[in-house]
Amino acid sequence: MEKMANELHVLAVDDSHVDRKVIERLLKISSCKVTAVESGRRALQYLGLDGEKTSVGIDGLKVNLILTDYSMPGMTGYELLKKIKESSALSKIPVVIMSSEKILPRIDRCLEEGAEEFLLKPVKLSDVKRLRDFILRGEGDNEETEKKIKEGSSRKRKFHEDSSTQSMPSSLVTGHDIQSKPESSAASVSQQPLPKQPKIG
């Protein structure tokens, strides 16, 4: 158990050779053991989900985290995520999706399917260390992992909020403010008390 805590095993999946080397370097700096493959098919083969006897399989070498790119030829990161979550033997392994594009429907779909996180490239050392700390805290605690998966919807809402504020071009925000000003001024006028009418007789 102590050895596992000191060296987590991460399966990194990315069709880009450069990105694989970057991720591999960041993980090794964070004291993680890394197995890097170039496709979703190769990842399934390594995990033993391809039905071939030559697969190493999770029983041969425990995987603590799967870090996969989203956009890959043949099988996307989302499709790989679904395969893993459909497996009774592998469904508890945290899966993190990476992408260079912040596309909200893509993020929503991955989080709803059970992705632990959705990281935007380039992945930073702080991202890797945070994931490592999370795995160390949750190792041996399935309830914690299930709780994090259920929190996917709340993270999805956070992505929407961030997109509508910080990530939105300032011109759009300004346009929204301009459109809302007449309504607010009209509301303030309607809330002013009406002048009292003089009593007759």
PDB file of C-alpha atoms in Angstrom:
ATOM      1  CA  MET A   1       0.000   0.000   0.000  1.00  0.00           C
ATOM      2  CA  GLU A   2       2.859   2.349   0.813  1.00  0.00           C
ATOM      3  CA  LYS A   3       4.475   1.659  -2.552  1.00  0.00           C
ATOM      4  CA  MET A   4       1.181   2.420  -4.310  1.00  0.00           C
ATOM      5  CA  ALA A   5       0.877   5.695  -2.429  1.00  0.00           C
ATOM      6  CA  ASN A   6       4.395   6.699  -3.484  1.00  0.00           C
ATOM      7  CA  GLU A   7       3.995   5.773  -7.154  1.00  0.00           C
ATOM      8  CA  LEU A   8       0.597   5.880  -8.788  1.00  0.00           C
ATOM      9  CA  HIS A   9       0.187   4.271 -12.195  1.00  0.00           C
ATOM     10  CA  VAL A  10      -1.358   6.477 -14.884  1.00  0.00           C
ATOM     11  CA  LEU A  11      -2.405   5.302 -18.344  1.00  0.00           C
ATOM     12  CA  ALA A  12      -1.958   8.270 -20.705  1.00  0.00           C
ATOM     13  CA  VAL A  13      -3.728   8.145 -24.082  1.00  0.00           C
ATOM     14  CA  ASP A  14      -2.961  10.686 -26.820  1.00  0.00           C
ATOM     15  CA  ASP A  15      -2.427  10.380 -30.581  1.00  0.00           C
ATOM     16  CA  SER A  16       0.036  13.311 -30.527  1.00  0.00           C
ATOM     17  CA  HIS A  17       3.595  12.163 -29.872  1.00  0.00           C
ATOM     18  CA  VAL A  18       4.557  15.602 -28.522  1.00  0.00           C
ATOM     19  CA  ASP A  19       1.592  15.763 -26.157  1.00  0.00           C
ATOM     20  CA  ARG A  20       2.288  12.236 -24.907  1.00  0.00           C
ATOM     21  CA  LYS A  21       5.866  13.194 -24.065  1.00  0.00           C
ATOM     22  CA  VAL A  22       4.731  16.354 -22.258  1.00  0.00           C
ATOM     23  CA  ILE A  23       2.147  14.460 -20.185  1.00  0.00           C
ATOM     24  CA  GLU A  24       4.632  11.680 -19.488  1.00  0.00           C
ATOM     25  CA  ARG A  25       7.204  14.189 -18.238  1.00  0.00           C
ATOM     26  CA  LEU A  26       4.702  15.999 -15.985  1.00  0.00           C
ATOM     27  CA  LEU A  27       3.501  12.721 -14.488  1.00  0.00           C
ATOM     28  CA  LYS A  28       7.033  11.505 -13.800  1.00  0.00           C
ATOM     29  CA  ILE A  29       7.893  14.821 -12.131  1.00  0.00           C
ATOM     30  CA  SER A  30       4.856  14.168  -9.911  1.00  0.00           C
ATOM     31  CA  SER A  31       6.251  10.728  -8.962  1.00  0.00           C
ATOM     32  CA  CYS A  32       3.796   8.749 -11.081  1.00  0.00           C
ATOM     33  CA  LYS A  33       4.469   5.639 -13.128  1.00  0.00           C
ATOM     34  CA  VAL A  34       3.321   6.215 -16.708  1.00  0.00           C
ATOM     35  CA  THR A  35       2.167   3.937 -19.500  1.00  0.00           C
ATOM     36  CA  ALA A  36       1.634   5.980 -22.676  1.00  0.00           C
ATOM     37  CA  VAL A  37      -0.311   4.700 -25.682  1.00  0.00           C
ATOM     38  CA  GLU A  38      -1.267   6.413 -28.928  1.00  0.00           C
ATOM     39  CA  SER A  39      -4.928   5.460 -29.329  1.00  0.00           C
ATOM     40  CA  GLY A  40      -8.120   4.416 -27.592  1.00  0.00           C
ATOM     41  CA  ARG A  41      -7.818   0.960 -29.175  1.00  0.00           C
ATOM     42  CA  ARG A  42      -4.360   0.499 -27.696  1.00  0.00           C
ATOM     43  CA  ALA A  43      -5.658   1.619 -24.322  1.00  0.00           C
ATOM     44  CA  LEU A  44      -8.451  -0.975 -24.448  1.00  0.00           C
ATOM     45  CA  GLN A  45      -5.919  -3.617 -25.440  1.00  0.00           C
ATOM     46  CA  TYR A  46      -3.699  -2.700 -22.497  1.00  0.00           C
ATOM     47  CA  LEU A  47      -6.659  -2.779 -20.114  1.00  0.00           C
ATOM     48  CA  GLY A  48      -7.803  -6.139 -21.405  1.00  0.00           C
ATOM     49  CA  LEU A  49     -11.065  -4.945 -22.947  1.00  0.00           C
ATOM     50  CA  ASP A  50     -10.251  -6.036 -26.496  1.00  0.00           C
ATOM     51  CA  GLY A  51     -10.764  -9.742 -25.813  1.00  0.00           C
ATOM     52  CA  GLU A  52      -7.236 -10.705 -26.842  1.00  0.00           C
ATOM     53  CA  LYS A  53      -5.093 -12.954 -24.668  1.00  0.00           C
ATOM     54  CA  THR A  54      -2.014 -10.813 -25.269  1.00  0.00           C
ATOM     55  CA  SER A  55      -3.471  -7.914 -23.294  1.00  0.00           C
ATOM     56  CA  VAL A  56      -1.715  -7.036 -20.057  1.00  0.00           C
ATOM     57  CA  GLY A  57      -5.018  -6.282 -18.365  1.00  0.00           C
ATOM     58  CA  ILE A  58      -5.688  -4.479 -15.128  1.00  0.00           C
ATOM     59  CA  ASP A  59      -4.886  -7.577 -13.081  1.00  0.00           C
ATOM     60  CA  GLY A  60      -1.350  -7.576 -14.482  1.00  0.00           C
ATOM     61  CA  LEU A  61      -0.574  -3.985 -13.499  1.00  0.00           C
ATOM     62  CA  LYS A  62      -3.024  -1.861 -11.527  1.00  0.00           C
ATOM     63  CA  VAL A  63      -4.012   1.449 -13.145  1.00  0.00           C
ATOM     64  CA  ASN A  64      -4.963   4.259 -10.760  1.00  0.00           C
ATOM     65  CA  LEU A  65      -5.909   6.893 -13.337  1.00  0.00           C
ATOM     66  CA  ILE A  66      -6.632   7.120 -17.063  1.00  0.00           C
ATOM     67  CA  LEU A  67      -5.748  10.424 -18.722  1.00  0.00           C
ATOM     68  CA  THR A  68      -6.983  10.615 -22.309  1.00  0.00           C
ATOM     69  CA  ASP A  69      -7.178  13.156 -25.103  1.00  0.00           C
ATOM     70  CA  TYR A  70     -10.660  13.793 -26.507  1.00  0.00           C
ATOM     71  CA  SER A  71      -9.963  14.208 -30.219  1.00  0.00           C
ATOM     72  CA  MET A  72      -8.283  11.068 -31.551  1.00  0.00           C
ATOM     73  CA  PRO A  73      -8.739   9.174 -34.845  1.00  0.00           C
ATOM     74  CA  GLY A  74     -10.552   5.854 -34.721  1.00  0.00           C
ATOM     75  CA  MET A  75     -11.870   6.215 -31.168  1.00  0.00           C
ATOM     76  CA  THR A  76     -12.422   9.476 -29.319  1.00  0.00           C
ATOM     77  CA  GLY A  77     -11.689   9.983 -25.653  1.00  0.00           C
ATOM     78  CA  TYR A  78     -15.439  10.055 -25.029  1.00  0.00           C
ATOM     79  CA  GLU A  79     -15.885   6.642 -26.656  1.00  0.00           C
ATOM     80  CA  LEU A  80     -12.996   5.272 -24.591  1.00  0.00           C
ATOM     81  CA  LEU A  81     -14.600   6.712 -21.452  1.00  0.00           C
ATOM     82  CA  LYS A  82     -17.874   4.943 -22.224  1.00  0.00           C
ATOM     83  CA  LYS A  83     -16.115   1.611 -22.764  1.00  0.00           C
ATOM     84  CA  ILE A  84     -14.336   1.913 -19.430  1.00  0.00           C
ATOM     85  CA  LYS A  85     -17.451   2.926 -17.485  1.00  0.00           C
ATOM     86  CA  GLU A  86     -19.400   0.035 -19.031  1.00  0.00           C
ATOM     87  CA  SER A  87     -16.839  -2.446 -17.683  1.00  0.00           C
ATOM     88  CA  SER A  88     -17.612  -3.810 -14.224  1.00  0.00           C
ATOM     89  CA  ALA A  89     -13.903  -4.409 -13.627  1.00  0.00           C
ATOM     90  CA  LEU A  90     -12.709  -0.948 -14.691  1.00  0.00           C
ATOM     91  CA  SER A  91     -15.619   1.407 -14.016  1.00  0.00           C
ATOM     92  CA  LYS A  92     -14.139   2.618 -10.716  1.00  0.00           C
ATOM     93  CA  ILE A  93     -10.935   3.871 -12.341  1.00  0.00           C
ATOM     94  CA  PRO A  94     -11.044   7.691 -12.560  1.00  0.00           C
ATOM     95  CA  VAL A  95     -10.930   8.961 -16.146  1.00  0.00           C
ATOM     96  CA  VAL A  96      -9.805  12.496 -17.005  1.00  0.00           C
ATOM     97  CA  ILE A  97     -10.425  13.952 -20.469  1.00  0.00           C
ATOM     98  CA  MET A  98      -8.070  16.483 -22.074  1.00  0.00           C
ATOM     99  CA  SER A  99      -8.809  18.814 -24.962  1.00  0.00           C
ATOM    100  CA  SER A 100      -7.393  21.962 -26.543  1.00  0.00           C
ATOM    101  CA  GLU A 101     -10.947  23.178 -27.247  1.00  0.00           C
ATOM    102  CA  LYS A 102     -13.428  24.409 -24.651  1.00  0.00           C
ATOM    103  CA  ILE A 103     -16.673  23.183 -26.212  1.00  0.00           C
ATOM    104  CA  LEU A 104     -19.443  23.109 -23.609  1.00  0.00           C
ATOM    105  CA  PRO A 105     -21.580  20.288 -25.104  1.00  0.00           C
ATOM    106  CA  ARG A 106     -18.439  18.139 -25.261  1.00  0.00           C
ATOM    107  CA  ILE A 107     -17.572  18.936 -21.636  1.00  0.00           C
ATOM    108  CA  ASP A 108     -21.153  18.272 -20.488  1.00  0.00           C
ATOM    109  CA  ARG A 109     -21.292  14.930 -22.261  1.00  0.00           C
ATOM    110  CA  CYS A 110     -18.007  13.694 -20.774  1.00  0.00           C
ATOM    111  CA  LEU A 111     -18.868  14.744 -17.214  1.00  0.00           C
ATOM    112  CA  GLU A 112     -22.330  13.202 -17.453  1.00  0.00           C
ATOM    113  CA  GLU A 113     -20.788   9.937 -18.669  1.00  0.00           C
ATOM    114  CA  GLY A 114     -18.618   9.803 -15.547  1.00  0.00           C
ATOM    115  CA  ALA A 115     -15.381  11.650 -16.363  1.00  0.00           C
ATOM    116  CA  GLU A 116     -13.629  12.819 -13.215  1.00  0.00           C
ATOM    117  CA  GLU A 117     -12.347  16.045 -14.749  1.00  0.00           C
ATOM    118  CA  PHE A 118     -12.085  17.841 -18.082  1.00  0.00           C
ATOM    119  CA  LEU A 119      -8.707  19.538 -18.522  1.00  0.00           C
ATOM    120  CA  LEU A 120      -7.894  22.153 -21.118  1.00  0.00           C
ATOM    121  CA  LYS A 121      -4.566  21.807 -22.911  1.00  0.00           C
ATOM    122  CA  PRO A 122      -1.814  22.605 -22.414  1.00  0.00           C
ATOM    123  CA  VAL A 123      -1.966  20.558 -19.222  1.00  0.00           C
ATOM    124  CA  LYS A 124       0.060  22.172 -16.428  1.00  0.00           C
ATOM    125  CA  LEU A 125       2.112  20.612 -13.661  1.00  0.00           C
ATOM    126  CA  SER A 126      -0.361  22.003 -11.123  1.00  0.00           C
ATOM    127  CA  ASP A 127      -3.175  20.051 -12.871  1.00  0.00           C
ATOM    128  CA  VAL A 128      -1.240  16.802 -12.643  1.00  0.00           C
ATOM    129  CA  LYS A 129      -0.300  17.331  -8.987  1.00  0.00           C
ATOM    130  CA  ARG A 130      -3.930  18.119  -8.127  1.00  0.00           C
ATOM    131  CA  LEU A 131      -5.098  14.908  -9.817  1.00  0.00           C
ATOM    132  CA  ARG A 132      -2.402  12.917  -8.036  1.00  0.00           C
ATOM    133  CA  ASP A 133      -3.450  14.336  -4.653  1.00  0.00           C
ATOM    134  CA  PHE A 134      -7.069  13.490  -5.412  1.00  0.00           C
ATOM    135  CA  ILE A 135      -6.211   9.882  -6.261  1.00  0.00           C
ATOM    136  CA  LEU A 136      -4.128   9.541  -3.099  1.00  0.00           C
ATOM    137  CA  ARG A 137      -6.997  10.833  -0.967  1.00  0.00           C
ATOM    138  CA  GLY A 138      -9.533   8.595  -2.700  1.00  0.00           C
ATOM    139  CA  GLU A 139      -7.409   5.436  -2.967  1.00  0.00           C
ATOM    140  CA  GLY A 140      -9.319   2.610  -1.305  1.00  0.00           C
ATOM    141  CA  ASP A 141     -12.374   4.836  -0.798  1.00  0.00           C
ATOM    142  CA  ASN A 142     -14.991   3.961  -3.409  1.00  0.00           C
ATOM    143  CA  GLU A 143     -17.577   6.200  -1.796  1.00  0.00           C
ATOM    144  CA  GLU A 144     -15.366   9.224  -2.400  1.00  0.00           C
ATOM    145  CA  THR A 145     -14.969   8.296  -6.062  1.00  0.00           C
ATOM    146  CA  GLU A 146     -18.729   7.851  -6.496  1.00  0.00           C
ATOM    147  CA  LYS A 147     -19.323  11.195  -4.805  1.00  0.00           C
ATOM    148  CA  LYS A 148     -16.941  12.918  -7.213  1.00  0.00           C
ATOM    149  CA  ILE A 149     -18.688  11.340 -10.185  1.00  0.00           C
ATOM    150  CA  LYS A 150     -22.060  12.573  -8.929  1.00  0.00           C
ATOM    151  CA  GLU A 151     -20.586  16.060  -8.657  1.00  0.00           C
ATOM    152  CA  GLY A 152     -20.102  16.068 -12.428  1.00  0.00           C
ATOM    153  CA  SER A 153     -23.365  17.940 -12.899  1.00  0.00           C
ATOM    154  CA  SER A 154     -22.279  20.687 -10.509  1.00  0.00           C
ATOM    155  CA  ARG A 155     -18.949  21.030 -12.353  1.00  0.00           C
ATOM    156  CA  LYS A 156     -20.960  21.199 -15.572  1.00  0.00           C
ATOM    157  CA  ARG A 157     -22.895  24.158 -14.186  1.00  0.00           C
ATOM    158  CA  LYS A 158     -19.615  25.802 -13.207  1.00  0.00           C
ATOM    159  CA  PHE A 159     -18.354  25.477 -16.794  1.00  0.00           C
ATOM    160  CA  HIS A 160     -21.542  27.190 -17.991  1.00  0.00           C
ATOM    161  CA  GLU A 161     -21.112  30.002 -15.477  1.00  0.00           C
ATOM    162  CA  ASP A 162     -17.455  30.478 -16.399  1.00  0.00           C
ATOM    163  CA  SER A 163     -18.340  30.522 -20.084  1.00  0.00           C
ATOM    164  CA  SER A 164     -21.049  33.137 -19.613  1.00  0.00           C
ATOM    165  CA  THR A 165     -18.738  35.450 -17.661  1.00  0.00           C
ATOM    166  CA  GLN A 166     -14.967  35.034 -17.811  1.00  0.00           C
ATOM    167  CA  SER A 167     -14.679  33.235 -21.158  1.00  0.00           C
ATOM    168  CA  MET A 168     -17.301  35.292 -22.949  1.00  0.00           C
ATOM    169  CA  PRO A 169     -15.946  38.054 -25.198  1.00  0.00           C
ATOM    170  CA  SER A 170     -16.248  41.443 -23.530  1.00  0.00           C
ATOM    171  CA  SER A 171     -18.280  42.782 -26.464  1.00  0.00           C
ATOM    172  CA  LEU A 172     -21.009  40.227 -25.764  1.00  0.00           C
ATOM    173  CA  VAL A 173     -21.060  41.035 -22.083  1.00  0.00           C
ATOM    174  CA  THR A 174     -21.250  44.729 -22.902  1.00  0.00           C
ATOM    175  CA  GLY A 175     -24.090  44.121 -25.336  1.00  0.00           C
ATOM    176  CA  HIS A 176     -26.020  42.244 -22.670  1.00  0.00           C
ATOM    177  CA  ASP A 177     -25.499  45.079 -20.211  1.00  0.00           C
ATOM    178  CA  ILE A 178     -26.708  47.623 -22.741  1.00  0.00           C
ATOM    179  CA  GLN A 179     -29.858  45.613 -23.437  1.00  0.00           C
ATOM    180  CA  SER A 180     -30.605  45.192 -19.754  1.00  0.00           C
ATOM    181  CA  LYS A 181     -30.269  48.870 -18.829  1.00  0.00           C
ATOM    182  CA  PRO A 182     -33.584  50.079 -20.317  1.00  0.00           C
ATOM    183  CA  GLU A 183     -35.417  47.285 -18.476  1.00  0.00           C
ATOM    184  CA  SER A 184     -33.810  48.188 -15.172  1.00  0.00           C
ATOM    185  CA  SER A 185     -34.558  51.892 -15.644  1.00  0.00           C
ATOM    186  CA  ALA A 186     -38.147  51.100 -16.572  1.00  0.00           C
ATOM    187  CA  ALA A 187     -38.473  48.966 -13.492  1.00  0.00           C
ATOM    188  CA  SER A 188     -37.122  51.740 -11.315  1.00  0.00           C
ATOM    189  CA  VAL A 189     -39.627  54.189 -12.795  1.00  0.00           C
ATOM    190  CA  SER A 190     -42.509  51.793 -12.196  1.00  0.00           C
ATOM    191  CA  GLN A 191     -41.455  51.390  -8.577  1.00  0.00           C
ATOM    192  CA  GLN A 192     -41.612  55.147  -7.827  1.00  0.00           C
ATOM    193  CA  PRO A 193     -44.656  56.108  -5.732  1.00  0.00           C
ATOM    194  CA  LEU A 194     -47.447  57.864  -7.629  1.00  0.00           C
ATOM    195  CA  PRO A 195     -48.160  61.467  -6.564  1.00  0.00           C
ATOM    196  CA  LYS A 196     -51.071  61.781  -4.213  1.00  0.00           C
ATOM    197  CA  GLN A 197     -54.280  63.130  -5.781  1.00  0.00           C
ATOM    198  CA  PRO A 198     -55.885  66.074  -3.882  1.00  0.00           C
ATOM    199  CA  LYS A 199     -59.124  65.170  -2.207  1.00  0.00           C
ATOM    200  CA  ILE A 200     -62.242  66.795  -3.723  1.00  0.00           C
ATOM    201  CA  GLY A 201     -64.888  67.982  -1.266  1.00  0.00           C
TER     202      GLY A 201
END
